[in-house]
Amino acid sequence: MSAPIEISGLRKSFGTTVALDGLDLTVAQGEIHGFLGPNGAGKSTTIRVLLGLLRADGGQARLLGGDPWTDVAQLHRRIAYVPGDVALWPNLTGGEVIDLLARLRGGLNAARRDDLLARFDLDPTKKCRAYSKGNRQKVALVAALSSDAELLLFDEPTAGLDPLMDRVFRDHVDEVRTEGRTVLLSSHILSEVEALCDRVSIIRAGRTVESGSLAQLRHLTRTSVTATLEHPPSAAELAALTGVHDVVLDGSRVTLSADTDHIGAVLSALGAHGIQTLISQPPTLEELFMRSYAS
Amino acid sequence: MTASLVGTGTLARLAVRRDRVLLPVGILGITIFAVSSAKATLALYPTVASMDAGIKTIFASPSAVALYGPISDPTDPDALAVVKTTMFGAVLLAIFGYAVVRRHTRSEEEDGRFELVGAGVVGRRAPLTAAVAVATAAVLATCLLTGLGYAAIGMDVAGSLAAAAGWAATGLAFVGLAAVAAQLASTARGCAGLTMGALGVLFLLRAIADAGTGVPGWLGWVSPVGWTSKAEAFGADRSWVVLLGVGLLAVCLLAAFALLQRRDLGAGLLPARRGRANAGATLAGPVGLAWRLGRSSTIGWTVGMLVGGLVIGSLAKSAMDMFADPAIADLLRKMGGGVGLLSDVYLSTELGFIAIIAAAYGVTTVLRWRAEETQGHTELVLATADSRTRYAASHLLVALLGTAALVFALGLGTVLADASGGGTLGGAGRVLPAALIRLPAVWGCVGVAVAAIGWFPRWTAAIGWGALAFFLVVGEFGGVFGMPQWLMDLAPFTHVPRMPVEAFAWPPTIALTAVAAGLCIVGVLGFRRRDIG
Ligand SMILES: Nc1ncnc2c1ncn2[C@@H]1O[C@H](COP(=O)(O)OP(=O)(O)OP(=O)(O)O)[C@@H](O)[C@H]1O
Ligand SMILES: [Mg+2]
């Protein structure tokens, strides 16, 4: 069986704006896949192509083995979507919207709906115009999570949720994972991605710049090392070691950054000069993203 | 007081900047339309004597008076030159003034842009004041330019002034009413419903006052739409009616400020009610959703059509009374029509005019579909198993069946009122077909808007309303302007058999239905293949 989402070389322009410029993305069955990138990178555009709302200009996009543009009705029975900007009908109640969306998809799990309403602490009798931003978000989340969809597409689903509700959301995504369903999660909240995702893809300006598990991505970055040495060598000697960068020598104190793959060799080289104190810091996820977003 | 107005000037400039196309198009469009129509009429009939007696009679007939208002002075060519445009222009001006106010008040609030503005150094009353100021300036500019235009083409100066004053009275009144409606309703659509509903009711009230027999004289003064008639430009020249408009605007503005003081940003005066926790059985599919969204508007318009029909039916008798005058009856008989047919002429004229209003409902329904898309609701629905074709078809169904219901209600109202007044028009068998025969042309207008949504979605409103305005101008003024026949043939209403004056005919009916269906199909095909958003 093919992967739920397979995208290669996807292109999409709006007039002269190039939104997707040869994007690649593969999401495997049963994984929670983080989808990251700076503002305007093309995350929402990608998701909207997958939903058949936008027609791609070029490249390949396969959703659950089908064509997202032509096989709409059949594919959409198997997916659920939470948009980044949840716009609801102002004169319908939250409960009506949840039921409507479920019926349009082809069925509702009533017990799960009621459970979700309780856990998200959402009053379904309010008109949508009277909901706060976070509560509108919850309506869309309850509608998506109460379905039995095998693939869930979330575009910044927790923007606007309070920490308590964010927690409820994470618990539900964990449940989805144990049920073997698949999630594509676009998010700017790094802690959320770190806590939930099995793999992540980082895109910039419509192209994929990194893709892999968090552990794999960490290996692409550098560990910072600060040490006090008994017999400090010259800065040039240290800089000559493979995988060492940004050496600063201040008396007996040395700071440097080392490629995570070479950290063992660097530490033993330092050991030869008599380590008195040592602080070694693995890269934070934030540094990882900053590096991918900026360069 | 002044603190609550801080920022008005800045906001007014912002409004003018945002409306730099709408304002000149509105002002110059209405002005050019009125002045050039007067000029064309004067060129055709430089003196009253040269005017065909039949034309004067037709403009003096109750059906024409109900639509256009009375002729202020049948002996003055200037008065005859503006009779067709005066009432029509007043209504356009009322819509123009209301649209400017709504755009910069309730619509802004609904779209959340007020929140950004309101957080700046802006007094509580500033946005409303700025909107009213811009709308007032636009209305007055239109009136002034039109008055100057009339004088410039050699029409009587006092009369030109009175024509401008009459329009200003009606236009300013609707600026004020729109300001109040923007506070009462909590949505832009609600504001539209209130103001346009008021326009319909006040127009009918004026029609009854102008054309009805045995109605008290003061009734004509009650409706702000009637103030344009009461100015009697190129007749009694009552320029002072403009004070009525200024007065009503001032009262409305105070009322709107008072309402503004009591309500929250983004809310109306009516508190939000709770609703049901589960969707009812009808809210199950795309059709259920489209109907739910269009329900209140469809019901409102249908009731309006029924009332319109009742007015047409009840005016029928006084229309016929006028022809009891042996001299007029004789004249018309000589012109080739039998008196027996006069009721048919009356019926077909009125129904033809109101059918265009039913088409306006059809356009607003298609625009709701477009608004669903721009507001991000379509995205939610299309992310489910609903296909684009089914989604489009459901909105189309509401537009087509809704217009059918409207036209039927129009006929029904006419039949009911006429039956109670003696059956001048000839009963349901004659009236209902005469109403329903307009339906294919109405559907054609819907089709134009649907084709626009499929292929030029950003221009849906401009194309939908533009086409309707074009059809209306062609139908009402094509003859005056001497438009070429091919241009007139573009309007679907040109081809409708004027039942019951003319007999029913299959070819135009089938052709119009086919064109409407073709436009709808083309539109849906376009909607299926384009990006959503
Ligand atoms: N309908 C549209 N018309 C024109 N340009 C668009 C349209 N939709 C998106 N774009 C452009 O495409 C690019 C990608 O936008 P997209 O919404 O996919 O970004 P994103 O990654 O979701 O950003 P964010 O993190 O801010 O949500 C942006 O440059 C945006 O301006
Ligand atoms: Mg986005």
PDB file of C-alpha atoms in Angstrom, chain A residues 98-255:
ATOM      1  CA  ILE A  98     -20.401  19.762  13.903  1.00  0.00           C
ATOM      2  CA  ASP A  99     -23.374  17.658  12.804  1.00  0.00           C
ATOM      3  CA  LEU A 100     -23.529  19.261   9.383  1.00  0.00           C
ATOM      4  CA  LEU A 101     -19.868  18.666   8.615  1.00  0.00           C
ATOM      5  CA  ALA A 102     -20.127  15.095   9.850  1.00  0.00           C
ATOM      6  CA  ARG A 103     -23.195  14.389   7.728  1.00  0.00           C
ATOM      7  CA  LEU A 104     -21.517  15.911   4.689  1.00  0.00           C
ATOM      8  CA  ARG A 105     -18.600  13.561   5.255  1.00  0.00           C
ATOM      9  CA  GLY A 106     -20.980  10.667   5.520  1.00  0.00           C
ATOM     10  CA  GLY A 107     -21.485   9.848   9.157  1.00  0.00           C
ATOM     11  CA  LEU A 108     -21.003  10.850  12.756  1.00  0.00           C
ATOM     12  CA  ASN A 109     -19.724   8.976  15.774  1.00  0.00           C
ATOM     13  CA  ALA A 110     -22.239  10.415  18.241  1.00  0.00           C
ATOM     14  CA  ALA A 111     -20.646   8.979  21.374  1.00  0.00           C
ATOM     15  CA  ARG A 112     -17.266  10.372  20.436  1.00  0.00           C
ATOM     16  CA  ARG A 113     -18.822  13.743  19.631  1.00  0.00           C
ATOM     17  CA  ASP A 114     -20.387  14.009  23.063  1.00  0.00           C
ATOM     18  CA  ASP A 115     -17.192  12.886  24.741  1.00  0.00           C
ATOM     19  CA  LEU A 116     -15.184  15.474  22.816  1.00  0.00           C
ATOM     20  CA  LEU A 117     -17.659  18.251  23.627  1.00  0.00           C
ATOM     21  CA  ALA A 118     -17.280  17.423  27.284  1.00  0.00           C
ATOM     22  CA  ARG A 119     -13.511  17.192  27.212  1.00  0.00           C
ATOM     23  CA  PHE A 120     -13.093  20.368  25.209  1.00  0.00           C
ATOM     24  CA  ASP A 121     -15.619  22.053  27.500  1.00  0.00           C
ATOM     25  CA  LEU A 122     -17.568  23.442  24.535  1.00  0.00           C
ATOM     26  CA  ASP A 123     -21.161  24.646  24.668  1.00  0.00           C
ATOM     27  CA  PRO A 124     -22.796  23.458  21.414  1.00  0.00           C
ATOM     28  CA  THR A 125     -25.884  25.639  21.764  1.00  0.00           C
ATOM     29  CA  LYS A 126     -24.109  28.948  21.150  1.00  0.00           C
ATOM     30  CA  LYS A 127     -24.311  30.662  17.775  1.00  0.00           C
ATOM     31  CA  CYS A 128     -20.955  30.656  16.052  1.00  0.00           C
ATOM     32  CA  ARG A 129     -20.791  34.450  15.972  1.00  0.00           C
ATOM     33  CA  ALA A 130     -20.839  34.414  19.752  1.00  0.00           C
ATOM     34  CA  TYR A 131     -17.865  32.055  20.137  1.00  0.00           C
ATOM     35  CA  SER A 132     -14.417  33.274  21.088  1.00  0.00           C
ATOM     36  CA  LYS A 133     -11.548  32.498  18.697  1.00  0.00           C
ATOM     37  CA  GLY A 134     -10.427  29.490  20.704  1.00  0.00           C
ATOM     38  CA  ASN A 135     -13.966  28.149  20.924  1.00  0.00           C
ATOM     39  CA  ARG A 136     -14.412  28.439  17.144  1.00  0.00           C
ATOM     40  CA  GLN A 137     -11.216  26.448  16.826  1.00  0.00           C
ATOM     41  CA  LYS A 138     -12.668  23.830  19.164  1.00  0.00           C
ATOM     42  CA  VAL A 139     -15.783  23.451  17.001  1.00  0.00           C
ATOM     43  CA  ALA A 140     -13.604  22.578  14.007  1.00  0.00           C
ATOM     44  CA  LEU A 141     -11.464  20.256  16.146  1.00  0.00           C
ATOM     45  CA  VAL A 142     -14.467  18.397  17.563  1.00  0.00           C
ATOM     46  CA  ALA A 143     -15.891  18.030  14.053  1.00  0.00           C
ATOM     47  CA  ALA A 144     -12.617  16.566  12.790  1.00  0.00           C
ATOM     48  CA  LEU A 145     -11.729  14.406  15.786  1.00  0.00           C
ATOM     49  CA  SER A 146     -15.214  12.901  16.122  1.00  0.00           C
ATOM     50  CA  SER A 147     -14.875  11.384  12.667  1.00  0.00           C
ATOM     51  CA  ASP A 148     -13.367   8.003  11.912  1.00  0.00           C
ATOM     52  CA  ALA A 149     -11.204   9.535   9.185  1.00  0.00           C
ATOM     53  CA  GLU A 150      -8.006   7.634   8.477  1.00  0.00           C
ATOM     54  CA  LEU A 151      -6.065  10.799   7.642  1.00  0.00           C
ATOM     55  CA  LEU A 152      -6.325  14.058   9.565  1.00  0.00           C
ATOM     56  CA  LEU A 153      -5.041  17.325   8.104  1.00  0.00           C
ATOM     57  CA  PHE A 154      -4.461  20.002  10.727  1.00  0.00           C
ATOM     58  CA  ASP A 155      -3.408  23.536   9.750  1.00  0.00           C
ATOM     59  CA  GLU A 156      -2.217  25.236  12.952  1.00  0.00           C
ATOM     60  CA  PRO A 157      -4.999  23.596  14.933  1.00  0.00           C
ATOM     61  CA  THR A 158      -4.040  24.876  18.356  1.00  0.00           C
ATOM     62  CA  ALA A 159      -3.421  28.553  17.578  1.00  0.00           C
ATOM     63  CA  GLY A 160      -5.755  30.204  20.054  1.00  0.00           C
ATOM     64  CA  LEU A 161      -6.260  27.258  22.410  1.00  0.00           C
ATOM     65  CA  ASP A 162      -5.430  27.703  26.082  1.00  0.00           C
ATOM     66  CA  PRO A 163      -2.773  25.360  27.579  1.00  0.00           C
ATOM     67  CA  LEU A 164      -5.417  23.148  29.170  1.00  0.00           C
ATOM     68  CA  MET A 165      -7.200  22.628  25.862  1.00  0.00           C
ATOM     69  CA  ASP A 166      -3.889  22.227  24.092  1.00  0.00           C
ATOM     70  CA  ARG A 167      -3.312  19.317  26.448  1.00  0.00           C
ATOM     71  CA  VAL A 168      -6.670  17.764  25.549  1.00  0.00           C
ATOM     72  CA  PHE A 169      -5.764  18.105  21.886  1.00  0.00           C
ATOM     73  CA  ARG A 170      -2.439  16.339  22.414  1.00  0.00           C
ATOM     74  CA  ASP A 171      -4.129  13.494  24.272  1.00  0.00           C
ATOM     75  CA  HIS A 172      -6.485  13.020  21.352  1.00  0.00           C
ATOM     76  CA  VAL A 173      -3.709  13.019  18.806  1.00  0.00           C
ATOM     77  CA  ASP A 174      -1.999  10.349  20.900  1.00  0.00           C
ATOM     78  CA  GLU A 175      -5.201   8.298  20.734  1.00  0.00           C
ATOM     79  CA  VAL A 176      -5.296   8.783  16.982  1.00  0.00           C
ATOM     80  CA  ARG A 177      -1.744   7.479  16.823  1.00  0.00           C
ATOM     81  CA  THR A 178      -2.547   4.346  18.819  1.00  0.00           C
ATOM     82  CA  GLU A 179      -5.477   3.688  16.500  1.00  0.00           C
ATOM     83  CA  GLY A 180      -2.979   3.672  13.644  1.00  0.00           C
ATOM     84  CA  ARG A 181      -4.403   6.700  11.871  1.00  0.00           C
ATOM     85  CA  THR A 182      -2.239   9.301  10.145  1.00  0.00           C
ATOM     86  CA  VAL A 183      -1.892  13.015  10.904  1.00  0.00           C
ATOM     87  CA  LEU A 184      -0.324  15.907   8.996  1.00  0.00           C
ATOM     88  CA  LEU A 185       0.170  18.696  11.509  1.00  0.00           C
ATOM     89  CA  SER A 186       1.197  22.161  10.390  1.00  0.00           C
ATOM     90  CA  SER A 187       2.287  24.174  13.390  1.00  0.00           C
ATOM     91  CA  HIS A 188       4.423  27.023  14.663  1.00  0.00           C
ATOM     92  CA  ILE A 189       4.415  25.688  18.224  1.00  0.00           C
ATOM     93  CA  LEU A 190       7.719  23.841  18.488  1.00  0.00           C
ATOM     94  CA  SER A 191       7.018  22.200  21.821  1.00  0.00           C
ATOM     95  CA  GLU A 192       3.869  20.722  20.336  1.00  0.00           C
ATOM     96  CA  VAL A 193       5.755  19.359  17.361  1.00  0.00           C
ATOM     97  CA  GLU A 194       8.449  17.944  19.622  1.00  0.00           C
ATOM     98  CA  ALA A 195       5.886  16.285  21.870  1.00  0.00           C
ATOM     99  CA  LEU A 196       3.674  14.828  19.155  1.00  0.00           C
ATOM    100  CA  CYS A 197       5.490  14.252  15.913  1.00  0.00           C
ATOM    101  CA  ASP A 198       7.268  11.131  14.741  1.00  0.00           C
ATOM    102  CA  ARG A 199       8.761  12.876  11.762  1.00  0.00           C
ATOM    103  CA  VAL A 200       8.881  16.453  10.536  1.00  0.00           C
ATOM    104  CA  SER A 201       9.323  18.243   7.218  1.00  0.00           C
ATOM    105  CA  ILE A 202      10.563  21.788   7.137  1.00  0.00           C
ATOM    106  CA  ILE A 203       9.782  23.880   4.071  1.00  0.00           C
ATOM    107  CA  ARG A 204      10.939  27.308   3.033  1.00  0.00           C
ATOM    108  CA  ALA A 205       9.797  29.398   0.062  1.00  0.00           C
ATOM    109  CA  GLY A 206       7.827  26.508  -1.372  1.00  0.00           C
ATOM    110  CA  ARG A 207      10.628  23.912  -1.184  1.00  0.00           C
ATOM    111  CA  THR A 208      11.397  21.176   1.303  1.00  0.00           C
ATOM    112  CA  VAL A 209      14.636  21.947   3.162  1.00  0.00           C
ATOM    113  CA  GLU A 210      14.699  19.173   5.781  1.00  0.00           C
ATOM    114  CA  SER A 211      12.743  16.016   6.322  1.00  0.00           C
ATOM    115  CA  GLY A 212      13.209  13.199   8.812  1.00  0.00           C
ATOM    116  CA  SER A 213      12.767  12.140  12.420  1.00  0.00           C
ATOM    117  CA  LEU A 214      13.709  14.661  15.086  1.00  0.00           C
ATOM    118  CA  ALA A 215      16.693  12.513  16.064  1.00  0.00           C
ATOM    119  CA  GLN A 216      17.922  12.515  12.480  1.00  0.00           C
ATOM    120  CA  LEU A 217      17.520  16.248  12.206  1.00  0.00           C
ATOM    121  CA  ARG A 218      19.415  16.822  15.434  1.00  0.00           C
ATOM    122  CA  HIS A 219      22.370  15.087  13.862  1.00  0.00           C
ATOM    123  CA  LEU A 220      22.465  17.721  11.190  1.00  0.00           C
ATOM    124  CA  THR A 221      23.221  20.379  13.785  1.00  0.00           C
ATOM    125  CA  ARG A 222      26.032  21.323  16.074  1.00  0.00           C
ATOM    126  CA  THR A 223      26.591  20.882  19.760  1.00  0.00           C
ATOM    127  CA  SER A 224      28.071  23.799  21.636  1.00  0.00           C
ATOM    128  CA  VAL A 225      30.974  23.029  24.000  1.00  0.00           C
ATOM    129  CA  THR A 226      32.548  25.231  26.678  1.00  0.00           C
ATOM    130  CA  ALA A 227      35.590  23.861  28.533  1.00  0.00           C
ATOM    131  CA  THR A 228      38.407  25.024  30.817  1.00  0.00           C
ATOM    132  CA  LEU A 229      41.640  23.253  29.954  1.00  0.00           C
ATOM    133  CA  GLU A 230      44.837  22.668  31.961  1.00  0.00           C
ATOM    134  CA  HIS A 231      47.154  23.088  28.948  1.00  0.00           C
ATOM    135  CA  PRO A 232      45.115  24.966  26.358  1.00  0.00           C
ATOM    136  CA  PRO A 233      46.368  24.421  22.778  1.00  0.00           C
ATOM    137  CA  SER A 234      46.391  27.201  20.192  1.00  0.00           C
ATOM    138  CA  ALA A 235      43.104  28.209  18.606  1.00  0.00           C
ATOM    139  CA  ALA A 236      44.373  27.191  15.195  1.00  0.00           C
ATOM    140  CA  GLU A 237      45.181  23.690  16.421  1.00  0.00           C
ATOM    141  CA  LEU A 238      41.612  23.291  17.695  1.00  0.00           C
ATOM    142  CA  ALA A 239      40.043  24.727  14.565  1.00  0.00           C
ATOM    143  CA  ALA A 240      41.948  22.197  12.477  1.00  0.00           C
ATOM    144  CA  LEU A 241      40.013  19.294  14.041  1.00  0.00           C
ATOM    145  CA  THR A 242      37.301  17.846  11.768  1.00  0.00           C
ATOM    146  CA  GLY A 243      33.821  19.104  12.540  1.00  0.00           C
ATOM    147  CA  VAL A 244      34.908  21.969  14.769  1.00  0.00           C
ATOM    148  CA  HIS A 245      33.728  25.535  14.169  1.00  0.00           C
ATOM    149  CA  ASP A 246      33.687  28.988  15.776  1.00  0.00           C
ATOM    150  CA  VAL A 247      36.617  28.476  18.146  1.00  0.00           C
ATOM    151  CA  VAL A 248      37.122  31.202  20.773  1.00  0.00           C
ATOM    152  CA  LEU A 249      40.064  30.909  23.140  1.00  0.00           C
ATOM    153  CA  ASP A 250      40.103  33.133  26.244  1.00  0.00           C
ATOM    154  CA  GLY A 251      43.062  32.167  28.450  1.00  0.00           C
ATOM    155  CA  SER A 252      42.336  28.634  29.591  1.00  0.00           C
ATOM    156  CA  ARG A 253      38.670  28.841  28.548  1.00  0.00           C
ATOM    157  CA  VAL A 254      37.639  27.572  25.152  1.00  0.00           C
ATOM    158  CA  THR A 255      34.248  27.757  23.452  1.00  0.00           C
TER     159      THR A 255
END
